[in-house]
């Protein structure tokens, strides 16, 4: 019996150490991940604008739906990045995030890291596949044509779907009231922005978009 008990205790200690290791790895990973995301999109927008001579970001008129969506998303992206960097150097920050301790286990956190990474990689692939037609927001002068191939065969908003998956991954990787609020607000912003962009496409390409929307789902 003592031997069985000792093995049981060792097993619990191993599980605890593994879980703690995953938590600490994720702490570092989230800080590096969101720093990379910020650098990637900032440099991508600057370089694309410089090479094409055209604006890449169109938040819309001040206080319109698209403008609010862009503002909300930017604020939360910056907040998420800052929180992830701060908690890397000050782990005690977690006490203010409203952590869901029951979800702080290896399978959930690991799944979160996978979804976070896959969602972002898919976002990049969709982004690059759009080439020079990619815009953030609604370009009053475009697009010249609809993209209905590639990922757009399966979803009218594949990039938004990928971003949503990544946002879900963030919640699972850092299960807390903070990340849950980011998830809910992020999904609502994506949905509202999808409606704005779909309305624009329906106006600029009425016949083509009507056929496209009839054969392809909004999400998946």
Short mmCIF file of C-alpha atoms in Angstrom, two decimals:
data_model
loop_
_atom_site.label_atom_id
_atom_site.label_comp_id
_atom_site.label_asym_id
_atom_site.label_seq_id
_atom_site.Cartn_x
_atom_site.Cartn_y
_atom_site.Cartn_z
CA UNK A 1 0.00 0.00 0.00
CA UNK A 2 2.71 2.56 0.85
CA UNK A 3 4.36 1.84 -2.51
CA UNK A 4 1.08 2.36 -4.38
CA UNK A 5 0.50 5.60 -2.49
CA UNK A 6 4.00 6.82 -3.30
CA UNK A 7 3.51 6.05 -7.00
CA UNK A 8 0.19 7.90 -6.88
CA UNK A 9 1.83 10.95 -5.33
CA UNK A 10 4.63 10.85 -7.90
CA UNK A 11 2.05 10.69 -10.67
CA UNK A 12 0.22 13.72 -9.32
CA UNK A 13 3.48 15.64 -9.01
CA UNK A 14 4.40 14.77 -12.60
CA UNK A 15 1.00 15.93 -13.87
CA UNK A 16 1.30 19.16 -11.88
CA UNK A 17 4.80 19.83 -13.18
CA UNK A 18 3.72 19.13 -16.76
CA UNK A 19 0.73 21.45 -16.45
CA UNK A 20 2.89 24.17 -14.94
CA UNK A 21 5.41 23.75 -17.74
CA UNK A 22 2.70 24.14 -20.38
CA UNK A 23 1.34 27.24 -18.62
CA UNK A 24 4.77 28.86 -18.52
CA UNK A 25 5.52 27.93 -22.13
CA UNK A 26 2.20 29.45 -23.18
CA UNK A 27 2.97 32.60 -21.19
CA UNK A 28 6.10 33.07 -23.33
CA UNK A 29 4.42 31.91 -26.53
CA UNK A 30 1.54 34.38 -26.28
CA UNK A 31 3.90 37.32 -25.75
CA UNK A 32 6.04 36.31 -28.73
CA UNK A 33 3.02 35.43 -30.87
CA UNK A 34 1.18 38.73 -30.50
CA UNK A 35 4.40 40.71 -30.87
CA UNK A 36 4.98 38.93 -34.18
CA UNK A 37 1.38 39.54 -35.27
CA UNK A 38 1.74 43.27 -34.55
CA UNK A 39 5.03 43.51 -36.44
CA UNK A 40 3.76 41.42 -39.35
CA UNK A 41 0.64 43.45 -40.05
CA UNK A 42 2.27 46.80 -39.44
CA UNK A 43 5.13 46.04 -41.84
CA UNK A 44 2.79 44.40 -44.37
CA UNK A 45 0.51 47.44 -44.54
CA UNK A 46 3.43 49.89 -44.75
CA UNK A 47 5.23 47.92 -47.48
CA UNK A 48 2.05 47.29 -49.48
CA UNK A 49 1.14 50.98 -49.41
CA UNK A 50 4.68 51.96 -50.37
CA UNK A 51 4.89 49.55 -53.31
CA UNK A 52 1.40 50.20 -54.70
CA UNK A 53 1.03 53.85 -53.73
CA UNK A 54 -2.50 53.05 -52.57
CA UNK A 55 -4.12 53.13 -49.16
CA UNK A 56 -4.60 49.68 -47.59
CA UNK A 57 -6.75 50.49 -44.57
CA UNK A 58 -10.24 51.96 -44.87
CA UNK A 59 -11.97 52.31 -41.49
CA UNK A 60 -14.75 54.41 -43.03
CA UNK A 61 -16.27 57.72 -42.04
CA UNK A 62 -15.91 58.67 -38.41
CA UNK A 63 -18.53 57.05 -36.16
CA UNK A 64 -19.93 54.79 -38.89
CA UNK A 65 -20.33 51.05 -38.17
CA UNK A 66 -17.11 50.10 -39.93
CA UNK A 67 -15.21 52.85 -38.10
CA UNK A 68 -16.39 51.57 -34.72
CA UNK A 69 -15.55 47.99 -35.70
CA UNK A 70 -12.02 48.99 -36.67
CA UNK A 71 -11.53 51.06 -33.52
CA UNK A 72 -12.82 48.27 -31.27
CA UNK A 73 -10.67 45.63 -32.93
CA UNK A 74 -7.55 47.78 -32.81
CA UNK A 75 -8.02 48.65 -29.14
CA UNK A 76 -8.50 45.04 -28.16
CA UNK A 77 -5.57 43.86 -30.29
CA UNK A 78 -3.30 46.39 -28.60
CA UNK A 79 -4.71 45.49 -25.18
CA UNK A 80 -4.20 41.77 -25.77
CA UNK A 81 -0.63 42.35 -26.90
CA UNK A 82 0.16 44.56 -23.90
CA UNK A 83 -1.39 42.12 -21.43
CA UNK A 84 0.52 39.17 -22.89
CA UNK A 85 3.83 41.05 -22.76
CA UNK A 86 3.25 42.41 -19.25
CA UNK A 87 2.26 39.01 -17.81
CA UNK A 88 5.47 37.52 -19.24
CA UNK A 89 7.53 39.75 -16.97
CA UNK A 90 4.96 40.05 -14.17
CA UNK A 91 3.15 36.70 -13.76
CA UNK A 92 1.15 38.16 -10.89
CA UNK A 93 -0.84 40.03 -13.57
CA UNK A 94 -2.90 36.84 -13.93
CA UNK A 95 -4.60 37.66 -10.63
CA UNK A 96 -6.33 40.59 -12.33
CA UNK A 97 -7.49 38.69 -15.43
CA UNK A 98 -10.13 36.56 -13.73
CA UNK A 99 -8.51 33.22 -14.54
CA UNK A 100 -10.75 30.16 -14.95
CA UNK A 101 -8.59 27.80 -12.91
CA UNK A 102 -10.74 24.77 -13.76
CA UNK A 103 -9.71 25.19 -17.41
CA UNK A 104 -6.00 25.54 -16.66
CA UNK A 105 -5.04 22.06 -17.80
CA UNK A 106 -2.78 20.67 -20.51
CA UNK A 107 -5.39 19.53 -23.08
CA UNK A 108 -7.31 22.83 -23.08
CA UNK A 109 -4.26 25.09 -23.13
CA UNK A 110 -2.55 22.95 -25.77
CA UNK A 111 -5.70 23.01 -27.92
CA UNK A 112 -5.76 26.78 -27.52
CA UNK A 113 -2.19 27.13 -28.75
CA UNK A 114 -2.98 24.95 -31.78
CA UNK A 115 -6.13 26.90 -32.70
CA UNK A 116 -4.37 30.21 -32.15
CA UNK A 117 -1.51 29.24 -34.44
CA UNK A 118 -3.59 27.53 -37.13
CA UNK A 119 -6.04 30.43 -37.21
CA UNK A 120 -3.26 32.96 -37.69
CA UNK A 121 -1.46 30.89 -40.34
CA UNK A 122 -4.72 30.49 -42.26
CA UNK A 123 -5.30 34.23 -41.99
CA UNK A 124 -1.88 34.88 -43.53
CA UNK A 125 -2.52 32.38 -46.34
CA UNK A 126 -5.88 33.96 -47.18
CA UNK A 127 -4.30 37.41 -46.93
CA UNK A 128 -1.52 36.52 -49.37
CA UNK A 129 -3.90 34.72 -51.73
CA UNK A 130 -5.84 37.97 -52.18
CA UNK A 131 -2.73 39.68 -53.51
CA UNK A 132 -3.15 43.35 -54.35
CA UNK A 133 -6.92 43.14 -53.77
CA UNK A 134 -6.54 42.83 -50.01
CA UNK A 135 -7.91 45.77 -48.06
CA UNK A 136 -8.75 46.31 -44.43
CA UNK A 137 -12.27 47.69 -44.38
CA UNK A 138 -14.31 48.97 -47.31
CA UNK A 139 -12.44 50.58 -50.19
CA UNK A 140 -14.89 53.03 -51.85
CA UNK A 141 -13.10 52.47 -55.18
CA UNK A 142 -13.06 48.69 -55.14
CA UNK A 143 -12.79 45.86 -55.53
CA UNK A 144 -12.63 45.58 -59.32
CA UNK A 145 -13.80 41.97 -59.20
CA UNK A 146 -14.92 39.34 -56.72
CA UNK A 147 -12.61 36.64 -55.45
CA UNK A 148 -14.55 33.37 -55.49
CA UNK A 149 -11.76 30.81 -55.76
CA UNK A 150 -9.47 29.23 -53.17
CA UNK A 151 -10.74 29.63 -49.62
CA UNK A 152 -13.54 31.82 -50.94
CA UNK A 153 -15.15 28.77 -52.53
CA UNK A 154 -16.06 27.54 -49.06
CA UNK A 155 -16.76 30.78 -47.22
CA UNK A 156 -17.56 34.35 -48.15
CA UNK A 157 -15.46 35.51 -45.21
CA UNK A 158 -12.61 32.99 -44.80
CA UNK A 159 -10.26 35.51 -43.21
CA UNK A 160 -12.83 36.45 -40.58
CA UNK A 161 -13.43 32.76 -39.85
CA UNK A 162 -9.69 32.22 -39.37
CA UNK A 163 -9.43 35.27 -37.10
CA UNK A 164 -12.38 33.97 -35.07
CA UNK A 165 -10.69 30.57 -34.69
CA UNK A 166 -7.51 32.30 -33.54
CA UNK A 167 -9.51 34.36 -31.04
CA UNK A 168 -11.11 31.17 -29.68
CA UNK A 169 -7.63 29.72 -29.37
CA UNK A 170 -6.53 32.72 -27.32
CA UNK A 171 -9.40 32.15 -24.90
CA UNK A 172 -8.46 28.49 -24.44
CA UNK A 173 -4.74 29.26 -24.15
CA UNK A 174 -5.46 31.89 -21.49
CA UNK A 175 -8.87 30.93 -20.05
CA UNK A 176 -10.06 33.99 -18.19
CA UNK A 177 -12.75 36.65 -17.98
CA UNK A 178 -10.42 38.93 -19.91
CA UNK A 179 -9.93 36.56 -22.86
CA UNK A 180 -13.63 35.64 -22.85
CA UNK A 181 -14.55 39.33 -23.14
CA UNK A 182 -12.04 39.66 -25.99
CA UNK A 183 -13.57 36.63 -27.71
CA UNK A 184 -17.15 37.88 -27.46
CA UNK A 185 -16.36 41.44 -28.52
CA UNK A 186 -14.08 40.18 -31.29
CA UNK A 187 -16.72 37.84 -32.74
CA UNK A 188 -19.38 40.57 -32.61
CA UNK A 189 -17.02 43.01 -34.37
CA UNK A 190 -16.22 40.44 -37.07
CA UNK A 191 -19.90 39.75 -37.63
CA UNK A 192 -20.79 43.43 -37.88
CA UNK A 193 -17.88 44.09 -40.23
CA UNK A 194 -18.87 41.16 -42.44
CA UNK A 195 -22.33 42.68 -42.86
CA UNK A 196 -20.82 46.05 -43.80
CA UNK A 197 -18.48 44.55 -46.39
CA UNK A 198 -21.16 42.28 -47.84
CA UNK A 199 -23.47 45.24 -48.29
CA UNK A 200 -20.70 47.09 -50.14
CA UNK A 201 -20.04 44.13 -52.44
CA UNK A 202 -23.75 43.74 -53.13
CA UNK A 203 -23.85 47.38 -54.24
CA UNK A 204 -20.68 47.33 -56.37
CA UNK A 205 -21.24 43.88 -57.93
CA UNK A 206 -24.99 43.24 -57.59
CA UNK A 207 -25.37 40.37 -60.05
CA UNK A 208 -22.09 38.60 -59.38
CA UNK A 209 -22.43 38.89 -55.61
CA UNK A 210 -26.03 37.68 -55.67
CA UNK A 211 -24.93 34.51 -57.46
CA UNK A 212 -21.92 34.10 -55.21
CA UNK A 213 -23.85 34.55 -51.95
CA UNK A 214 -26.50 32.10 -53.16
CA UNK A 215 -23.91 29.35 -53.63
CA UNK A 216 -21.45 30.10 -50.81
CA UNK A 217 -22.14 30.38 -47.09
CA UNK A 218 -21.24 33.48 -45.12
CA UNK A 219 -19.06 31.56 -42.70
CA UNK A 220 -18.65 27.83 -43.46
#
